[in-house]
């Protein structure tokens, strides 16, 4: 896909579909009124007030993501204009632009557009213009993504060949950088989506490790893959147990980025859950919906995707990624309820349900990060159905032992649109995971299941500043109205990388 930044008069825009934005405002005496983006105003003028008339006749309302198609009948070079709603102008944020951009480009794609120009720029301050452009670029590239490698009957005849991003300051360096950042962010998120969407027969722990190591080579990161003998030597009892019922060997993936080799600050760690298929093991899951468990490596995909962004943008900071990858299967060799496991840091866990495997593989990965004195440590995992029940698949649970880190993550999540919500980790929850025969019991019962899972992880983070993101059911998009379509979301890749970039700038 060809993308470029262009400064062009709306009238002469060389594309077959031009996308402009229309917001609304409820401020002022006259009630709701239309607020057109500068490009939309130009279109309105060229088409003799058509947009204003259509709005006044209730043809569109300016609701976020609402798309209206108009033919220009020779009054402009572009044959068609799409007006995309931006919602309330007072609430206009980067994420609104990202969503509107994605919705509009998906509409254009469905109508067979091949050259699309996006002119969603609103009249704003200079700094904001860069963030806004980045969001529009991300929205467009996340929006046009599709996983079609297995579609042999439906050919994708209508595919967009070129996207032009219209900018009043197209020649400015910061706008060009914003375009580049947007492309890097979206490509990495789409790389993560490809891994999550892939058939779990293909995306095994070995294949996950291969994709991570290919990426590392391409982006100049160090990569180390640990196999069973090394895991045994390190005492990774959690990862070993979870993978022992699978025909696929487990892998522990380490990616290192050294952007500040002279720095004495501790290395930031990203830790991902990489269960390439979660059958539940001996505590087998119900059949309905089990296919979604190919996405149980969504945390790992987010971490690998974030490392790609970091490798591409080269911030001045050191970051190491640790991914525990295994397949949770049923077999004569599987681990079982009743087993007691010893994690890498020496702590023991009494197994009560083999379907609560994520915390076990993460316990080893967190222990590894602690052994390397990393801080902060941020883990991301499709960990508990309880978290999805609590937050409805709209926000991911954020558990954190450091207020400043929590605030930073919350701010990042609002700007990338990958939304988190703070969850508690009070010590009162600890008694639910007490065991009479091991240091910890693996699960704490039905109530507060996301919290007790986080409390287990807390046992493996030592004194590090730590955040845990429970992204269960955020890794897959449900509903057809998303600006990203269907399937995997790549959730977390952009937010984790953005946090790292911000810390590097401090
Ligand atoms: N991978 C699942 C959690 C999950 C659920 C991810 C829905 C994505 C969507 C995890 O391994 C799991 O099965 N957790 C159990 C824990 C329970 C047995 C304590 C759960 O949530 O039911
Ligand atoms: Zn499970
Ligand atoms: Zn799982």
Coordinates of C-alpha atoms and ligand atoms in Angstrom, one line a residue:
X1 CA 0.0 0.0 0.0
X2 CA 1.3 3.4 -1.0
X3 CA 0.9 6.2 1.5
X4 CA 1.8 9.8 1.2
X5 CA 1.4 13.2 2.7
X6 CA 0.1 15.7 0.3
X7 CA -0.8 19.4 0.2
X8 CA -3.4 19.9 -2.4
X9 CA -6.4 22.0 -3.0
X10 CA -9.6 20.1 -2.2
X11 CA -11.0 20.9 -5.6
X12 CA -8.0 19.3 -7.3
X13 CA -7.5 16.3 -5.1
X14 CA -6.3 13.5 -7.3
X15 CA -8.1 10.6 -5.8
X16 CA -11.3 8.7 -6.5
X17 CA -12.7 9.2 -3.0
X18 CA -12.0 12.2 -0.8
X19 CA -12.8 11.8 2.9
X20 CA -13.7 14.8 5.0
X21 CA -14.9 15.2 8.6
X22 CA -18.1 16.7 10.0
X23 CA -18.5 17.2 13.7
X24 CA -21.3 18.8 15.7
X25 CA -21.5 21.2 18.6
X26 CA -24.2 21.5 21.2
X27 CA -22.8 24.7 22.5
X28 CA -24.5 28.0 21.7
X29 CA -28.1 29.3 21.7
X30 CA -29.3 27.6 18.6
X31 CA -28.8 24.1 19.9
X32 CA -26.9 21.5 17.8
X33 CA -25.0 22.8 14.9
X34 CA -22.7 21.4 12.2
X35 CA -19.0 22.0 12.5
X36 CA -17.2 21.1 9.3
X37 CA -13.5 20.4 9.0
X38 CA -11.7 22.9 6.8
X39 CA -11.7 20.5 3.9
X40 CA -15.4 19.7 4.4
X41 CA -16.1 23.4 4.4
X42 CA -14.3 23.7 1.0
X43 CA -16.4 20.8 -0.3
X44 CA -19.6 22.4 0.9
X45 CA -18.6 25.6 -0.9
X46 CA -17.7 23.8 -4.1
X47 CA -21.0 21.9 -4.1
X48 CA -23.1 24.9 -3.4
X49 CA -23.8 24.2 0.2
X50 CA -24.8 20.5 -0.3
X51 CA -23.3 19.4 3.1
X52 CA -25.1 22.1 5.0
X53 CA -28.4 21.3 3.3
X54 CA -28.0 17.6 3.9
X55 CA -27.3 18.2 7.6
X56 CA -30.2 20.5 7.9
X57 CA -32.5 17.9 6.3
X58 CA -31.3 15.3 8.8
X59 CA -29.4 13.3 6.2
X60 CA -26.5 13.0 8.6
X61 CA -25.9 14.0 12.2
X62 CA -22.2 14.1 12.5
X63 CA -22.3 11.1 14.9
X64 CA -18.9 9.4 15.3
X65 CA -18.2 7.0 12.5
X66 CA -21.3 7.8 10.5
X67 CA -20.4 7.8 6.8
X68 CA -22.3 9.7 4.0
X69 CA -21.4 9.3 0.4
X70 CA -21.8 12.2 -2.1
X71 CA -21.2 12.3 -5.8
X72 CA -19.4 15.5 -6.9
X73 CA -20.8 15.5 -10.5
X74 CA -17.8 17.1 -12.1
X75 CA -17.5 20.0 -9.6
X76 CA -14.3 18.6 -8.2
X77 CA -11.6 16.3 -9.4
X78 CA -12.6 13.6 -6.9
X79 CA -15.6 11.8 -8.1
X80 CA -16.9 11.0 -4.7
X81 CA -16.7 12.5 -1.2
X82 CA -17.3 10.7 2.0
X83 CA -18.3 12.8 4.9
X84 CA -17.4 11.0 8.1
X85 CA -19.0 12.0 11.4
X86 CA -16.5 13.1 14.2
X87 CA -19.1 13.3 17.0
X88 CA -19.1 16.3 19.4
X89 CA -16.4 18.8 18.5
X90 CA -15.9 19.5 22.2
X91 CA -14.9 15.9 22.7
X92 CA -12.7 15.5 19.7
X93 CA -9.7 13.5 20.6
X94 CA -7.0 11.6 18.7
X95 CA -8.9 8.5 19.2
X96 CA -12.0 9.9 17.7
X97 CA -10.0 10.8 14.6
X98 CA -8.5 7.3 14.5
X99 CA -11.9 5.7 14.7
X100 CA -13.5 8.0 12.1
X101 CA -10.6 7.5 9.8
X102 CA -10.8 3.7 10.1
X103 CA -14.6 3.7 9.6
X104 CA -14.4 5.9 6.5
X105 CA -11.7 4.0 4.8
X106 CA -13.5 0.7 5.4
X107 CA -16.6 2.2 3.8
X108 CA -14.5 3.5 0.8
X109 CA -12.9 0.0 0.5
X110 CA -16.3 -1.7 0.5
X111 CA -17.3 0.7 -2.4
X112 CA -14.3 -0.3 -4.5
X113 CA -12.2 2.8 -4.0
X114 CA -8.6 2.5 -5.1
X115 CA -7.1 5.9 -4.5
X116 CA -8.4 7.5 -1.3
X117 CA -7.5 10.9 0.1
X118 CA -8.1 11.6 3.8
X119 CA -8.6 15.3 4.9
X120 CA -9.8 15.0 8.5
X121 CA -7.5 17.8 9.7
X122 CA -9.4 20.2 12.0
X123 CA -8.3 23.7 12.8
X124 CA -6.1 23.1 15.8
X125 CA -2.7 24.1 17.4
X126 CA 0.5 23.0 15.7
X127 CA 1.5 20.3 18.2
X128 CA -2.0 18.8 18.0
X129 CA -1.8 18.6 14.2
X130 CA 1.0 16.0 14.5
X131 CA -0.8 13.8 17.0
X132 CA -4.0 14.2 14.9
X133 CA -2.3 13.2 11.7
X134 CA -0.7 10.2 13.4
X135 CA -4.1 9.1 14.6
X136 CA -5.7 9.4 11.2
X137 CA -2.8 7.4 9.6
X138 CA -3.2 4.7 12.2
X139 CA -6.9 4.6 11.8
X140 CA -6.6 4.2 8.1
X141 CA -4.0 1.5 8.1
X142 CA -5.7 -0.5 11.0
X143 CA -9.0 0.0 9.1
X144 CA -7.9 -1.4 5.8
X145 CA -6.2 -4.5 7.3
X146 CA -7.8 -7.8 6.7
X147 CA -6.6 -11.4 7.3
X148 CA -7.4 -13.0 4.0
X149 CA -4.6 -15.5 3.5
X150 CA -7.1 -18.4 3.8
X151 CA -9.8 -17.0 1.6
X152 CA -9.5 -18.8 -1.7
X153 CA -13.0 -18.3 -3.1
X154 CA -13.5 -14.6 -2.3
X155 CA -10.9 -12.6 -4.1
X156 CA -10.1 -9.2 -2.8
X157 CA -10.7 -7.5 -6.1
X158 CA -11.5 -4.2 -4.4
X159 CA -8.4 -3.2 -2.6
X160 CA -7.2 0.3 -1.9
X161 CA -3.9 1.0 -3.6
X162 CA -3.0 4.4 -2.4
X163 CA -3.9 6.6 0.6
X164 CA -3.1 10.3 0.5
X165 CA -3.1 12.1 3.8
X166 CA -4.0 15.7 3.1
X167 CA -2.1 18.2 5.3
X168 CA -1.8 22.0 5.2
X169 CA 1.8 21.6 6.3
X170 CA 2.8 18.5 4.3
X171 CA 6.3 19.8 3.9
X172 CA 6.9 20.2 7.7
X173 CA 9.3 17.8 9.3
X174 CA 7.0 17.1 12.3
X175 CA 4.1 16.2 10.0
X176 CA 6.3 13.8 8.0
X177 CA 7.5 12.2 11.3
X178 CA 3.9 11.9 12.4
X179 CA 3.1 10.1 9.2
X180 CA 6.1 7.8 9.7
X181 CA 5.1 7.1 13.4
X182 CA 1.5 6.3 12.4
X183 CA 2.7 3.8 9.7
X184 CA 5.1 2.2 12.1
X185 CA 2.5 1.9 14.9
X186 CA -0.2 0.5 12.6
X187 CA 2.1 -1.9 10.8
X188 CA 3.3 -3.4 14.2
X189 CA -0.3 -3.7 15.4
X190 CA -1.2 -5.4 12.1
X191 CA 1.8 -7.7 12.6
X192 CA 0.4 -8.6 16.0
X193 CA -3.0 -9.2 14.4
X194 CA -1.6 -11.5 11.9
X195 CA -0.1 -13.7 14.6
X196 CA -3.4 -13.8 16.6
X197 CA -5.5 -14.4 13.5
X198 CA -3.3 -17.3 12.3
X199 CA -4.5 -20.9 12.6
X200 CA -3.2 -22.3 15.9
X201 CA -1.9 -25.3 14.0
X202 CA 0.5 -23.0 12.2
X203 CA 1.1 -20.5 15.0
X204 CA 2.7 -22.8 17.5
X205 CA 5.2 -21.7 20.1
X206 CA 8.0 -22.4 17.6
X207 CA 6.3 -20.3 14.9
X208 CA 5.8 -17.5 17.4
X209 CA 9.4 -17.7 18.3
X210 CA 10.4 -17.6 14.6
X211 CA 8.2 -14.6 13.8
X212 CA 9.7 -12.8 16.8
X213 CA 13.2 -13.7 15.8
X214 CA 12.7 -12.7 12.2
X215 CA 11.3 -9.4 13.4
X216 CA 14.3 -8.9 15.7
X217 CA 16.7 -9.5 12.9
X218 CA 14.9 -7.0 10.7
X219 CA 14.7 -4.3 13.4
X220 CA 18.1 -4.7 15.0
X221 CA 17.1 -6.3 18.3
X222 CA 18.9 -9.2 20.0
X223 CA 16.9 -12.4 20.2
X224 CA 17.4 -15.4 22.4
X225 CA 15.1 -18.5 22.3
X226 CA 15.2 -20.9 25.3
X227 CA 14.2 -24.5 24.8
X228 CA 13.3 -27.2 27.3
X229 CA 16.8 -28.1 28.6
X230 CA 17.5 -24.4 29.4
X231 CA 14.0 -24.1 31.0
X232 CA 14.8 -27.1 33.2
X233 CA 18.1 -25.7 34.2
X234 CA 16.5 -22.4 35.1
X235 CA 13.7 -24.2 37.0
X236 CA 10.9 -22.8 35.0
X237 CA 8.3 -25.2 36.5
X238 CA 5.3 -23.2 35.4
X239 CA 6.1 -23.0 31.7
X240 CA 7.4 -26.6 31.6
X241 CA 4.2 -27.9 33.3
X242 CA 1.8 -26.1 31.0
X243 CA 3.5 -27.2 27.8
X244 CA 4.1 -30.8 28.9
X245 CA 0.9 -32.2 27.4
X246 CA 1.5 -30.7 24.0
X247 CA 3.2 -32.2 21.0
X248 CA 4.6 -28.8 20.4
X249 CA 7.7 -27.8 22.3
X250 CA 7.4 -24.7 24.5
X251 CA 9.6 -21.7 23.9
X252 CA 10.8 -18.8 26.0
X253 CA 11.5 -15.8 23.9
X254 CA 13.8 -12.9 24.9
X255 CA 14.1 -9.8 22.8
X256 CA 16.6 -7.1 23.9
X257 CA 16.7 -3.5 22.7
X258 CA 19.6 -1.3 23.9
X259 CA 18.8 2.3 23.1
X260 CA 20.7 3.7 26.1
X261 CA 23.8 1.5 26.6
X262 CA 25.4 4.0 28.9
X263 CA 22.4 4.3 31.2
X264 CA 22.4 3.1 34.7
X265 CA 18.6 3.1 35.0
X266 CA 17.1 -0.4 35.3
X267 CA 15.8 -1.9 32.1
X268 CA 12.1 -1.8 31.3
X269 CA 10.6 -5.2 30.9
X270 CA 7.6 -6.2 28.8
X271 CA 6.2 -9.6 29.6
X272 CA 3.7 -11.5 27.5
X273 CA 1.5 -14.6 27.8
X274 CA 2.0 -16.7 24.7
X275 CA -0.4 -19.6 25.0
X276 CA -0.9 -20.5 21.3
X277 CA -3.9 -22.5 22.0
X278 CA -5.7 -22.9 25.4
X279 CA -7.8 -26.0 25.5
X280 CA -7.9 -25.8 29.3
X281 CA -5.9 -29.0 29.6
X282 CA -7.2 -31.7 31.9
X283 CA -9.7 -29.1 33.2
X284 CA -10.9 -28.9 29.6
X285 CA -12.9 -25.9 28.5
X286 CA -16.5 -26.2 27.1
X287 CA -16.5 -26.7 23.3
X288 CA -18.5 -23.6 22.4
X289 CA -16.2 -20.7 21.7
X290 CA -13.0 -22.7 22.2
X291 CA -11.8 -21.6 18.8
X292 CA -11.2 -18.2 20.2
X293 CA -8.5 -19.6 22.4
X294 CA -6.1 -19.4 19.5
X295 CA -5.9 -15.8 20.6
X296 CA -4.5 -16.7 24.0
X297 CA -1.1 -15.5 22.8
X298 CA -2.6 -11.9 22.3
X299 CA -0.3 -10.6 25.1
X300 CA 2.7 -12.1 23.5
X301 CA 1.7 -10.6 20.1
X302 CA 1.3 -7.2 21.8
X303 CA 4.8 -7.4 23.3
X304 CA 6.4 -8.5 20.1
X305 CA 4.5 -5.8 18.2
X306 CA 5.6 -3.2 20.7
X307 CA 9.2 -4.3 20.3
X308 CA 8.9 -3.9 16.6
X309 CA 7.8 -0.2 17.1
X310 CA 10.7 0.3 19.5
X311 CA 13.1 -1.2 17.1
X312 CA 11.9 1.0 14.3
X313 CA 11.8 4.3 16.3
X314 CA 14.9 3.7 18.4
X315 CA 14.1 5.6 21.6
X316 CA 16.9 6.3 24.1
X317 CA 16.0 3.6 26.7
X318 CA 16.7 -0.1 27.3
X319 CA 13.8 -2.5 27.0
X320 CA 13.7 -6.3 27.2
X321 CA 10.8 -8.5 26.3
X322 CA 10.1 -11.9 27.8
X323 CA 7.5 -14.1 26.3
X324 CA 6.5 -17.5 27.7
X325 CA 5.0 -19.6 25.0
X326 CA 3.3 -23.0 25.2
X327 CA 0.3 -24.9 24.1
X328 CA -2.1 -26.0 26.8
X329 CA -3.3 -29.5 25.8
X330 CA -4.8 -32.7 27.2
X331 CA -2.6 -35.8 27.1
X332 CA -1.3 -38.6 29.3
X333 CA 1.7 -36.3 29.9
X334 CA -0.4 -33.2 30.9
X335 CA 0.0 -31.6 34.2
X336 CA -3.0 -32.1 36.5
X337 CA -5.0 -30.6 39.3
X338 CA -3.3 -31.6 42.6
X339 CA 0.2 -31.1 41.1
X340 CA 2.6 -28.8 43.0
X341 CA 4.9 -26.8 40.8
X342 CA 8.0 -24.9 41.6
X343 CA 8.4 -21.6 39.7
X344 CA 11.8 -20.2 38.7
X345 CA 12.0 -17.9 41.8
X346 CA 11.6 -21.0 44.1
X347 CA 8.0 -20.4 45.1
X348 CA 5.6 -23.3 44.9
X349 CA 2.0 -23.4 43.6
X350 CA -0.7 -25.9 44.2
X351 CA -2.6 -26.6 41.0
X352 CA -6.4 -26.7 41.2
X353 CA -7.4 -26.0 37.6
X354 CA -5.1 -26.6 34.6
X355 CA -7.1 -23.9 32.7
X356 CA -5.6 -21.2 34.9
X357 CA -2.3 -21.7 33.0
X358 CA -1.5 -18.1 32.1
X359 CA -0.4 -17.2 35.6
X360 CA 1.9 -20.2 35.7
X361 CA 3.8 -19.3 32.5
X362 CA 3.8 -15.6 33.5
X363 CA 5.2 -16.5 36.9
X364 CA 8.4 -17.8 35.3
X365 CA 8.7 -14.9 32.9
X366 CA 8.2 -12.4 35.7
X367 CA 10.8 -14.2 37.8
X368 CA 13.2 -14.0 34.8
X369 CA 12.7 -10.3 34.5
X370 CA 13.3 -9.8 38.2
X371 CA 16.5 -11.9 38.0
X372 CA 17.7 -9.4 35.4
X373 CA 16.8 -6.5 37.8
X374 CA 14.3 -5.0 35.4
X375 CA 11.9 -2.3 36.5
X376 CA 9.3 -1.3 35.7
X377 CA 7.9 -4.7 34.6
X378 CA 4.7 -4.6 32.5
X379 CA 3.0 -7.8 31.7
X380 CA 0.1 -8.3 29.3
X381 CA -2.0 -11.4 29.1
X382 CA -5.4 -12.7 28.1
X383 CA -5.6 -13.9 31.7
X384 CA -9.1 -14.3 33.0
X385 CA -12.6 -14.5 31.8
X386 CA -13.5 -12.7 35.0
X387 CA -11.8 -9.6 33.8
X388 CA -13.8 -9.7 30.6
X389 CA -17.0 -10.1 32.6
X390 CA -16.1 -7.2 34.8
X391 CA -15.1 -4.7 32.1
X392 CA -17.2 -6.0 29.2
X393 CA -14.5 -6.3 26.6
X394 CA -14.3 -2.5 26.3
X395 CA -11.4 -1.9 28.6
X396 CA -8.6 -4.0 29.8
X397 CA -7.9 -4.4 33.6
X398 CA -4.9 -2.6 34.9
X399 CA -3.4 -3.8 38.1
X400 CA -0.4 -1.9 39.4
X401 CA 1.8 -1.5 42.5
X402 CA 3.1 2.0 41.5
X403 CA 0.8 5.0 41.3
X404 CA 3.0 7.0 38.9
X405 CA 3.2 4.0 36.5
X406 CA -0.5 3.5 36.7
X407 CA -1.1 7.2 35.8
X408 CA 1.3 7.0 32.9
X409 CA -0.4 3.9 31.5
X410 CA -3.8 5.4 31.9
X411 CA -2.8 8.5 30.0
X412 CA -1.1 6.4 27.3
X413 CA -4.2 4.2 26.9
X414 CA -6.5 7.2 26.4
X415 CA -4.3 8.6 23.6
X416 CA -3.9 5.3 21.8
X417 CA -7.5 4.3 22.3
X418 CA -6.5 1.0 23.8
X419 CA -8.4 1.6 27.0
X420 CA -7.4 0.3 30.4
X421 CA -9.2 0.6 33.7
X422 CA -7.6 0.5 37.2
X423 CA -8.4 -2.5 39.3
X424 CA -7.5 -3.2 43.0
X425 CA -4.8 -5.5 44.4
X426 CA -5.4 -5.0 48.1
X427 CA -3.7 -7.5 50.4
X428 CA -7.1 -8.6 51.7
X429 CA -7.4 -10.7 48.5
X430 CA -4.3 -12.7 49.5
X431 CA -6.2 -15.1 51.8
X432 CA -8.2 -16.4 48.9
X433 CA -5.0 -17.9 47.4
X434 CA -3.6 -19.5 50.5
X435 CA -2.7 -23.2 50.2
X436 CA -2.1 -25.7 53.0
X437 CA 0.5 -27.6 51.0
X438 CA 2.3 -25.0 48.8
X439 CA 3.3 -21.4 49.1
X440 CA 0.3 -20.3 47.0
X441 CA -2.9 -21.8 45.7
X442 CA -3.3 -21.4 41.9
X443 CA -6.8 -19.9 41.9
X444 CA -8.9 -18.0 44.4
X445 CA -12.4 -19.0 43.5
X446 CA -15.1 -17.4 41.3
X447 CA -15.4 -14.1 43.1
X448 CA -12.8 -11.5 42.0
X449 CA -11.1 -14.0 39.7
X450 CA -9.2 -11.3 37.8
X451 CA -7.9 -9.8 41.1
X452 CA -6.7 -13.1 42.6
X453 CA -4.9 -13.9 39.3
X454 CA -3.1 -10.6 39.6
X455 CA -2.3 -11.3 43.3
X456 CA -0.6 -14.5 42.2
X457 CA 1.5 -12.6 39.7
X458 CA 2.5 -10.2 42.4
X459 CA 4.3 -13.0 44.2
X460 CA 6.8 -13.1 41.3
X461 CA 7.7 -9.4 40.7
X462 CA 10.0 -8.9 43.7
X463 CA 10.5 -5.2 44.5
X464 CA 10.0 -4.1 41.0
X465 CA 7.6 -1.4 40.0
X466 CA 5.0 -3.5 38.2
X467 CA 1.8 -3.3 36.1
X468 CA -0.3 -6.2 34.9
X469 CA -2.8 -5.8 32.0
X470 CA -5.5 -8.4 31.8
X471 CA -6.6 -8.2 28.1
X472 CA -8.9 -11.2 28.1
X473 CA -11.4 -10.8 25.2
X474 CA -9.7 -7.5 24.1
X475 CA -7.5 -9.5 21.7
X476 CA -10.4 -10.2 19.5
X477 CA -12.9 -7.7 18.1
X478 CA -16.5 -8.5 18.7
X479 CA -19.1 -6.7 16.8
X480 CA -19.0 -5.7 13.2
X481 CA -19.0 -1.9 13.8
X482 CA -15.4 -1.7 14.9
X483 CA -13.2 0.7 12.9
X484 CA -10.8 -2.3 12.6
X485 CA -13.3 -4.9 11.2
X486 CA -13.3 -8.4 12.6
X487 CA -10.8 -10.8 14.1
X488 CA -7.7 -9.8 16.0
X489 CA -7.3 -6.3 17.4
X490 CA -3.5 -6.2 18.1
X491 CA -4.6 -4.6 21.4
X492 CA -1.8 -3.3 23.5
X493 CA 1.1 -3.1 21.0
X494 CA 0.7 0.6 20.4
X495 CA 0.0 1.5 24.0
X496 CA 3.1 -0.4 25.4
X497 CA 5.3 1.2 22.7
X498 CA 3.9 4.6 23.4
X499 CA 4.6 4.3 27.1
X500 CA 8.2 3.3 26.3
X501 CA 8.6 6.2 23.9
X502 CA 7.3 8.7 26.5
X503 CA 9.6 7.3 29.2
X504 CA 12.6 7.7 26.9
X505 CA 11.8 11.3 26.3
X506 CA 11.8 12.2 30.1
Ligands
LIG1 N1 -7.2 -17.9 28.4 C1 -8.1 -17.9 29.5 C2 -8.8 -16.6 29.8 C3 -9.6 -16.0 28.7 C4 -11.0 -16.1 28.7 C5 -9.0 -15.3 27.6 C6 -11.7 -15.5 27.7 C7 -9.7 -14.8 26.6 C8 -11.1 -14.8 26.7 C9 -7.4 -18.4 30.8 O1 -6.4 -19.2 30.6 C10 -8.5 -19.1 31.6 O2 -9.0 -20.1 31.1 N2 -8.7 -18.6 32.8 C11 -9.7 -19.2 33.6 C12 -9.2 -19.2 35.1 C13 -10.0 -19.9 36.0 C14 -9.9 -21.4 35.7 C15 -9.5 -19.6 37.4 C16 -11.0 -18.5 33.5 O3 -11.0 -17.3 33.3 O4 -12.1 -19.1 33.5
LIG2 ZN1 -6.9 -21.3 30.5
LIG3 ZN1 -5.3 -19.0 28.8

